[in-house]
mmCIF file of C-alpha atoms in Angstrom:
data_model
loop_
_atom_site.group_PDB
_atom_site.id
_atom_site.type_symbol
_atom_site.label_atom_id
_atom_site.label_comp_id
_atom_site.label_asym_id
_atom_site.label_seq_id
_atom_site.Cartn_x
_atom_site.Cartn_y
_atom_site.Cartn_z
ATOM 1 C CA MET A 922 -75.207 52.050 -43.743
ATOM 2 C CA LEU A 923 -72.835 52.326 -46.499
ATOM 3 C CA ARG A 924 -74.011 54.279 -49.807
ATOM 4 C CA SER A 925 -71.539 54.493 -52.284
ATOM 5 C CA GLN A 926 -70.488 57.271 -54.642
ATOM 6 C CA GLY A 927 -71.265 59.858 -51.893
ATOM 7 C CA ASN A 928 -74.632 61.301 -51.898
ATOM 8 C CA PRO A 929 -74.233 63.858 -49.339
ATOM 9 C CA LYS A 930 -77.978 64.073 -48.269
ATOM 10 C CA GLN A 931 -78.148 60.647 -47.501
ATOM 11 C CA LEU A 932 -74.644 59.211 -46.127
ATOM 12 C CA ASN A 933 -75.078 57.637 -42.936
ATOM 13 C CA MET A 934 -71.872 55.379 -42.266
ATOM 14 C CA ASN A 935 -69.699 53.775 -39.743
ATOM 15 C CA ILE A 936 -66.259 52.166 -41.145
ATOM 16 C CA GLY A 937 -65.618 49.330 -38.971
ATOM 17 C CA THR A 938 -66.001 50.562 -35.051
ATOM 18 C CA GLN A 939 -63.359 53.215 -34.831
ATOM 19 C CA ILE A 940 -64.141 55.498 -37.857
ATOM 20 C CA LEU A 941 -67.484 57.584 -37.662
ATOM 21 C CA ILE A 942 -68.504 59.841 -40.752
ATOM 22 C CA LEU A 943 -70.233 62.885 -40.169
ATOM 23 C CA GLU A 944 -72.400 65.121 -41.842
ATOM 24 C CA VAL A 945 -72.482 68.733 -41.173
ATOM 25 C CA SER A 946 -74.155 71.509 -42.929
ATOM 26 C CA MET A 947 -72.114 74.703 -43.963
ATOM 27 C CA GLY A 948 -74.922 76.954 -43.090
ATOM 28 C CA PRO A 949 -77.236 79.089 -44.697
ATOM 29 C CA PHE A 950 -74.575 81.333 -46.513
ATOM 30 C CA PHE A 951 -73.301 78.071 -48.431
ATOM 31 C CA GLY A 952 -76.885 76.655 -49.189
ATOM 32 C CA HIS A 953 -76.561 74.430 -46.430
ATOM 33 C CA SER A 954 -73.771 72.348 -47.853
ATOM 34 C CA ILE A 955 -72.863 69.020 -46.779
ATOM 35 C CA ILE A 956 -69.259 68.644 -45.369
ATOM 36 C CA HIS A 957 -67.891 65.362 -43.636
ATOM 37 C CA PRO A 958 -65.602 65.662 -40.772
ATOM 38 C CA VAL A 959 -64.969 62.479 -39.349
ATOM 39 C CA LEU A 960 -64.406 60.642 -35.908
ATOM 40 C CA LEU A 961 -61.848 58.287 -34.769
ATOM 41 C CA LYS A 962 -62.827 56.471 -31.918
ATOM 42 C CA ASP A 963 -60.629 55.359 -29.049
ATOM 43 C CA GLU A 964 -60.641 53.902 -25.567
ATOM 44 C CA ASP A 965 -58.975 57.287 -24.507
ATOM 45 C CA GLY A 966 -61.427 59.614 -26.375
ATOM 46 C CA LEU A 967 -62.360 61.131 -30.210
ATOM 47 C CA THR A 968 -60.146 62.422 -32.483
ATOM 48 C CA LEU A 969 -62.068 64.722 -34.998
ATOM 49 C CA ILE A 970 -60.737 65.441 -38.052
ATOM 50 C CA ASP A 971 -61.674 68.921 -39.497
ATOM 51 C CA SER A 972 -64.231 70.879 -37.564
ATOM 52 C CA GLY A 973 -66.777 72.696 -39.944
ATOM 53 C CA MET A 974 -67.557 75.810 -41.179
ATOM 54 C CA LEU A 975 -67.626 78.825 -38.844
ATOM 55 C CA GLY A 976 -70.750 79.207 -36.499
ATOM 56 C CA GLN A 977 -71.776 75.451 -36.495
ATOM 57 C CA LEU A 978 -70.849 74.314 -33.689
ATOM 58 C CA GLU A 979 -74.493 72.994 -32.942
ATOM 59 C CA PRO A 980 -74.528 71.245 -36.055
ATOM 60 C CA LEU A 981 -71.233 69.593 -35.676
ATOM 61 C CA ARG A 982 -72.354 68.438 -31.940
ATOM 62 C CA LYS A 983 -75.489 67.352 -33.063
ATOM 63 C CA ALA A 984 -73.765 65.442 -35.837
ATOM 64 C CA ILE A 985 -71.507 63.755 -33.008
ATOM 65 C CA SER A 986 -74.721 62.899 -31.224
ATOM 66 C CA ASP A 987 -75.927 61.358 -34.227
ATOM 67 C CA VAL A 988 -73.443 58.540 -34.464
ATOM 68 C CA GLY A 989 -73.651 57.908 -30.620
ATOM 69 C CA GLU A 990 -70.908 59.938 -29.222
ATOM 70 C CA ASP A 991 -70.525 62.698 -26.940
ATOM 71 C CA ILE A 992 -68.703 65.987 -27.828
ATOM 72 C CA SER A 993 -67.427 66.190 -24.522
ATOM 73 C CA ARG A 994 -65.183 62.867 -25.542
ATOM 74 C CA LEU A 995 -63.246 64.919 -27.773
ATOM 75 C CA LYS A 996 -59.174 64.669 -27.187
ATOM 76 C CA ARG A 997 -58.051 65.785 -30.216
ATOM 77 C CA ILE A 998 -58.090 67.718 -33.921
ATOM 78 C CA ILE A 999 -56.565 67.179 -36.663
ATOM 79 C CA ILE A 1000 -56.983 69.850 -38.879
ATOM 80 C CA THR A 1001 -56.474 68.668 -42.733
ATOM 81 C CA HIS A 1002 -55.414 72.587 -43.699
ATOM 82 C CA GLN A 1003 -56.286 76.067 -43.283
ATOM 83 C CA ASP A 1004 -59.324 76.616 -45.118
ATOM 84 C CA ILE A 1005 -62.331 78.279 -43.081
ATOM 85 C CA ASP A 1006 -64.743 75.509 -43.571
ATOM 86 C CA HIS A 1007 -62.097 73.128 -42.086
ATOM 87 C CA ILE A 1008 -60.771 75.215 -38.948
ATOM 88 C CA GLY A 1009 -64.147 77.083 -38.844
ATOM 89 C CA ASN A 1010 -65.115 75.742 -35.226
ATOM 90 C CA VAL A 1011 -61.799 75.123 -33.725
ATOM 91 C CA GLN A 1012 -61.869 78.220 -31.381
ATOM 92 C CA ALA A 1013 -65.412 77.395 -30.325
ATOM 93 C CA LEU A 1014 -64.317 73.615 -29.395
ATOM 94 C CA LEU A 1015 -61.285 74.956 -27.799
ATOM 95 C CA ASP A 1016 -63.663 77.210 -25.759
ATOM 96 C CA LEU A 1017 -66.077 74.136 -25.112
ATOM 97 C CA LEU A 1018 -63.169 71.858 -23.936
ATOM 98 C CA PRO A 1019 -59.447 73.775 -23.487
ATOM 99 C CA ASN A 1020 -57.449 70.716 -22.895
ATOM 100 C CA THR A 1021 -58.475 69.650 -26.634
ATOM 101 C CA ALA A 1022 -55.087 69.083 -28.876
ATOM 102 C CA LEU A 1023 -54.562 70.287 -31.699
ATOM 103 C CA LEU A 1024 -52.664 68.981 -34.626
ATOM 104 C CA ALA A 1025 -52.346 69.790 -38.019
ATOM 105 C CA HIS A 1026 -49.030 69.852 -40.683
ATOM 106 C CA LYS A 1027 -46.166 72.257 -39.912
ATOM 107 C CA ASP A 1028 -46.658 73.886 -43.354
ATOM 108 C CA ASP A 1029 -50.253 75.231 -42.728
ATOM 109 C CA ILE A 1030 -49.582 76.019 -39.036
ATOM 110 C CA PRO A 1031 -48.395 79.486 -39.510
ATOM 111 C CA TYR A 1032 -51.373 80.422 -40.984
ATOM 112 C CA MET A 1033 -53.417 79.213 -38.493
ATOM 113 C CA THR A 1034 -51.622 81.458 -35.837
ATOM 114 C CA GLY A 1035 -52.061 84.221 -37.453
ATOM 115 C CA GLU A 1036 -47.957 84.572 -38.251
ATOM 116 C CA ARG A 1037 -48.917 84.619 -42.022
ATOM 117 C CA PRO A 1038 -52.303 85.555 -43.658
ATOM 118 C CA PHE A 1039 -54.222 82.932 -44.836
ATOM 119 C CA ILE A 1040 -53.933 82.306 -48.450
ATOM 120 C CA LYS A 1041 -57.672 82.367 -49.167
ATOM 121 C CA LEU A 1042 -59.452 84.122 -46.656
ATOM 122 C CA THR A 1043 -58.150 87.602 -47.696
ATOM 123 C CA PRO A 1044 -59.849 90.875 -46.762
ATOM 124 C CA GLU A 1045 -61.220 91.168 -49.944
ATOM 125 C CA ARG A 1046 -63.359 87.718 -49.738
ATOM 126 C CA ILE A 1047 -64.327 89.175 -46.183
ATOM 127 C CA ASN A 1048 -65.583 91.658 -47.257
ATOM 128 C CA LEU A 1049 -68.100 90.131 -49.761
ATOM 129 C CA MET A 1050 -69.457 88.189 -46.781
ATOM 130 C CA GLU A 1051 -72.915 88.658 -45.356
ATOM 131 C CA PRO A 1052 -72.096 90.546 -42.349
ATOM 132 C CA ALA A 1053 -73.029 88.029 -39.440
ATOM 133 C CA LEU A 1054 -70.532 85.569 -41.189
ATOM 134 C CA LYS A 1055 -67.927 88.389 -41.843
ATOM 135 C CA GLN A 1056 -68.064 89.581 -38.000
ATOM 136 C CA GLN A 1057 -67.317 85.309 -37.053
ATOM 137 C CA ALA A 1058 -64.498 85.495 -39.508
ATOM 138 C CA GLU A 1059 -63.139 88.816 -38.139
ATOM 139 C CA ASP A 1060 -63.225 87.503 -34.791
ATOM 140 C CA MET A 1061 -61.715 84.231 -35.760
ATOM 141 C CA ILE A 1062 -58.641 85.883 -37.161
ATOM 142 C CA ARG A 1063 -58.124 88.144 -34.163
ATOM 143 C CA ARG A 1064 -57.944 84.873 -32.008
ATOM 144 C CA LEU A 1065 -55.574 83.071 -34.319
ATOM 145 C CA PRO A 1066 -52.682 83.750 -31.851
ATOM 146 C CA ASP A 1067 -54.146 82.464 -28.943
ATOM 147 C CA LEU A 1068 -54.111 78.601 -30.930
ATOM 148 C CA ARG A 1069 -51.552 76.158 -29.486
ATOM 149 C CA PHE A 1070 -50.722 73.108 -31.580
ATOM 150 C CA ALA A 1071 -49.804 70.103 -29.713
ATOM 151 C CA HIS A 1072 -48.206 68.571 -32.770
ATOM 152 C CA MET A 1073 -46.790 69.284 -36.095
ATOM 153 C CA LEU A 1074 -47.632 66.486 -38.467
ATOM 154 C CA GLU A 1075 -44.896 65.325 -41.080
ATOM 155 C CA ASP A 1076 -45.533 63.566 -44.168
ATOM 156 C CA GLY A 1077 -45.719 59.599 -44.010
ATOM 157 C CA GLU A 1078 -46.079 59.781 -40.090
ATOM 158 C CA HIS A 1079 -47.956 56.802 -38.531
ATOM 159 C CA LEU A 1080 -50.548 57.875 -35.626
ATOM 160 C CA PRO A 1081 -52.560 55.136 -33.407
ATOM 161 C CA TYR A 1082 -55.910 56.670 -33.695
ATOM 162 C CA GLY A 1083 -58.839 55.148 -35.119
ATOM 163 C CA GLY A 1084 -56.880 51.868 -35.644
ATOM 164 C CA GLY A 1085 -53.792 53.243 -37.112
ATOM 165 C CA ILE A 1086 -53.717 56.203 -39.455
ATOM 166 C CA GLN A 1087 -50.859 57.654 -41.776
ATOM 167 C CA ILE A 1088 -50.582 61.053 -42.729
ATOM 168 C CA ILE A 1089 -49.909 62.232 -46.371
ATOM 169 C CA HIS A 1090 -48.920 65.187 -47.264
ATOM 170 C CA THR A 1091 -51.153 66.687 -50.094
ATOM 171 C CA PRO A 1092 -49.671 70.548 -51.160
ATOM 172 C CA GLY A 1093 -51.623 72.380 -53.560
ATOM 173 C CA HIS A 1094 -54.835 72.957 -52.243
ATOM 174 C CA THR A 1095 -52.706 74.696 -49.050
ATOM 175 C CA PRO A 1096 -49.052 74.377 -48.620
ATOM 176 C CA GLY A 1097 -49.925 71.968 -45.754
ATOM 177 C CA HIS A 1098 -52.770 69.880 -46.840
ATOM 178 C CA ILE A 1099 -53.074 66.264 -46.068
ATOM 179 C CA SER A 1100 -54.967 63.581 -46.680
ATOM 180 C CA LEU A 1101 -55.097 60.473 -44.414
ATOM 181 C CA TYR A 1102 -54.809 56.830 -45.084
ATOM 182 C CA VAL A 1103 -56.266 54.002 -42.725
ATOM 183 C CA PRO A 1104 -54.543 50.951 -44.210
ATOM 184 C CA ALA A 1105 -56.905 48.442 -41.634
ATOM 185 C CA HIS A 1106 -59.477 49.417 -43.819
ATOM 186 C CA LYS A 1107 -57.926 50.506 -47.262
ATOM 187 C CA LEU A 1108 -59.712 53.735 -46.838
ATOM 188 C CA LEU A 1109 -58.360 57.109 -47.708
ATOM 189 C CA LEU A 1110 -59.666 60.165 -45.979
ATOM 190 C CA ALA A 1111 -59.215 62.570 -49.217
ATOM 191 C CA ALA A 1112 -60.135 66.104 -47.383
ATOM 192 C CA ASP A 1113 -60.035 68.462 -50.258
ATOM 193 C CA GLU A 1114 -57.290 66.798 -52.396
ATOM 194 C CA LEU A 1115 -60.256 64.879 -54.209
ATOM 195 C CA ARG A 1116 -63.976 65.411 -54.340
ATOM 196 C CA VAL A 1117 -67.148 63.214 -55.598
ATOM 197 C CA VAL A 1118 -69.291 65.493 -58.354
ATOM 198 C CA GLU A 1119 -72.163 63.849 -59.743
ATOM 199 C CA GLY A 1120 -70.964 60.528 -58.671
ATOM 200 C CA GLU A 1121 -67.645 60.790 -59.864
ATOM 201 C CA LEU A 1122 -64.317 60.946 -58.041
ATOM 202 C CA VAL A 1123 -62.614 64.155 -59.510
ATOM 203 C CA GLY A 1124 -59.415 65.885 -58.209
ATOM 204 C CA PRO A 1125 -59.638 69.436 -56.449
ATOM 205 C CA ALA A 1126 -61.500 72.390 -57.207
ATOM 206 C CA GLU A 1127 -59.490 74.866 -59.158
ATOM 207 C CA SER A 1128 -61.326 77.774 -58.002
ATOM 208 C CA ALA A 1129 -60.182 76.751 -54.616
ATOM 209 C CA THR A 1130 -56.429 75.604 -55.404
ATOM 210 C CA PRO A 1131 -53.867 78.195 -55.732
ATOM 211 C CA ASP A 1132 -51.205 75.809 -56.684
ATOM 212 C CA MET A 1133 -53.512 73.315 -58.898
ATOM 213 C CA PRO A 1134 -49.967 71.729 -60.699
ATOM 214 C CA LEU A 1135 -48.850 71.133 -57.217
ATOM 215 C CA ALA A 1136 -52.278 69.441 -56.134
ATOM 216 C CA LEU A 1137 -52.422 67.175 -58.917
ATOM 217 C CA LYS A 1138 -48.833 66.332 -58.628
ATOM 218 C CA SER A 1139 -49.483 65.415 -55.202
ATOM 219 C CA LEU A 1140 -52.271 62.538 -56.692
ATOM 220 C CA ASP A 1141 -49.296 60.429 -57.356
ATOM 221 C CA LYS A 1142 -48.644 60.004 -53.608
ATOM 222 C CA LEU A 1143 -52.465 58.520 -53.499
ATOM 223 C CA THR A 1144 -52.033 56.226 -56.632
ATOM 224 C CA VAL A 1145 -49.425 53.785 -54.135
ATOM 225 C CA LEU A 1146 -51.673 53.164 -51.485
ATOM 226 C CA ASP A 1147 -53.628 50.117 -51.291
ATOM 227 C CA VAL A 1148 -57.050 52.028 -51.512
ATOM 228 C CA ASP A 1149 -60.634 50.752 -52.253
ATOM 229 C CA LYS A 1150 -62.707 53.457 -50.587
ATOM 230 C CA VAL A 1151 -62.466 57.070 -50.447
ATOM 231 C CA LEU A 1152 -64.001 59.606 -48.108
ATOM 232 C CA CYS A 1153 -64.136 63.309 -49.805
ATOM 233 C CA TYR A 1154 -64.936 66.339 -47.611
ATOM 234 C CA HIS A 1155 -67.235 67.541 -49.955
ATOM 235 C CA GLY A 1156 -69.068 64.932 -51.702
ATOM 236 C CA GLY A 1157 -68.858 62.043 -49.431
ATOM 237 C CA TYR A 1158 -68.374 58.386 -49.926
ATOM 238 C CA TYR A 1159 -66.903 56.696 -53.170
ATOM 239 C CA ASP A 1160 -65.727 53.043 -53.751
ATOM 240 C CA GLN A 1161 -66.077 52.215 -57.605
ATOM 241 C CA ASN A 1162 -62.578 51.008 -58.641
ATOM 242 C CA VAL A 1163 -60.602 53.578 -56.714
ATOM 243 C CA GLN A 1164 -57.282 52.427 -57.640
ATOM 244 C CA ALA A 1165 -58.013 52.780 -61.268
ATOM 245 C CA ARG A 1166 -59.822 56.026 -61.131
ATOM 246 C CA LEU A 1167 -56.714 57.305 -58.784
ATOM 247 C CA GLN A 1168 -54.404 56.547 -61.587
ATOM 248 C CA ALA A 1169 -56.561 57.821 -64.442
ATOM 249 C CA LEU A 1170 -56.683 61.194 -62.678
ATOM 250 C CA SER A 1171 -52.923 61.043 -62.107
ATOM 251 C CA GLN A 1172 -51.822 60.375 -65.505
ATOM 252 C CA SER A 1173 -54.583 63.322 -66.645
ATOM 253 C CA ARG A 1174 -52.095 66.116 -66.048
ATOM 254 C CA GLU A 1175 -49.282 64.492 -68.085
#
């Protein structure tokens, strides 16, 4: 069932037979805010786009089951960027399914392997967390050097998963942030480059975007795509005059 403009508490949506939209709670520390990882379904198994928040493996497993799939069929994880609510369950998934391949843009991989410190998940931020979440964050950071990436994604790269996707490098929110374009469905999986807020499509959250001018400039890459629907990690689904709205957002920075 499609519900336009993304009511996150009611979204229940598949796009075609190969793109399954998940609803996952970020947990009590974040007011049970709903986020939207995506499953791409192929004959060889499943591709997960983003893994959700730390400590939320069971809600993620349930969300996968709710769309009729089994987590055991997971073959690969595409991580759109380094933020904690996108990589939070990667290590738990690899503990469960150690042969799962990891893919991410080359500019964010050094942060996710511990070569560079996270841009936003700073020691100061970790110290402000509730004790249980703080412990999870510290454990995740300690284990980062164990992560191995099977493939470093490049801007414009085409991958066969889910009927075909294109990688769109949209830096600003993080250096290696990516969005994904699904041309067969004129669908943009925007990650955190776009949000749906009170029924309207808007740009990235300024408070969580270290290089806001670059993030807004990245919108230009989206305006040239043939898009009529968007799935935002925060806020959900939007399908109201998408191309006109993207143009307006891009032009608003000028």
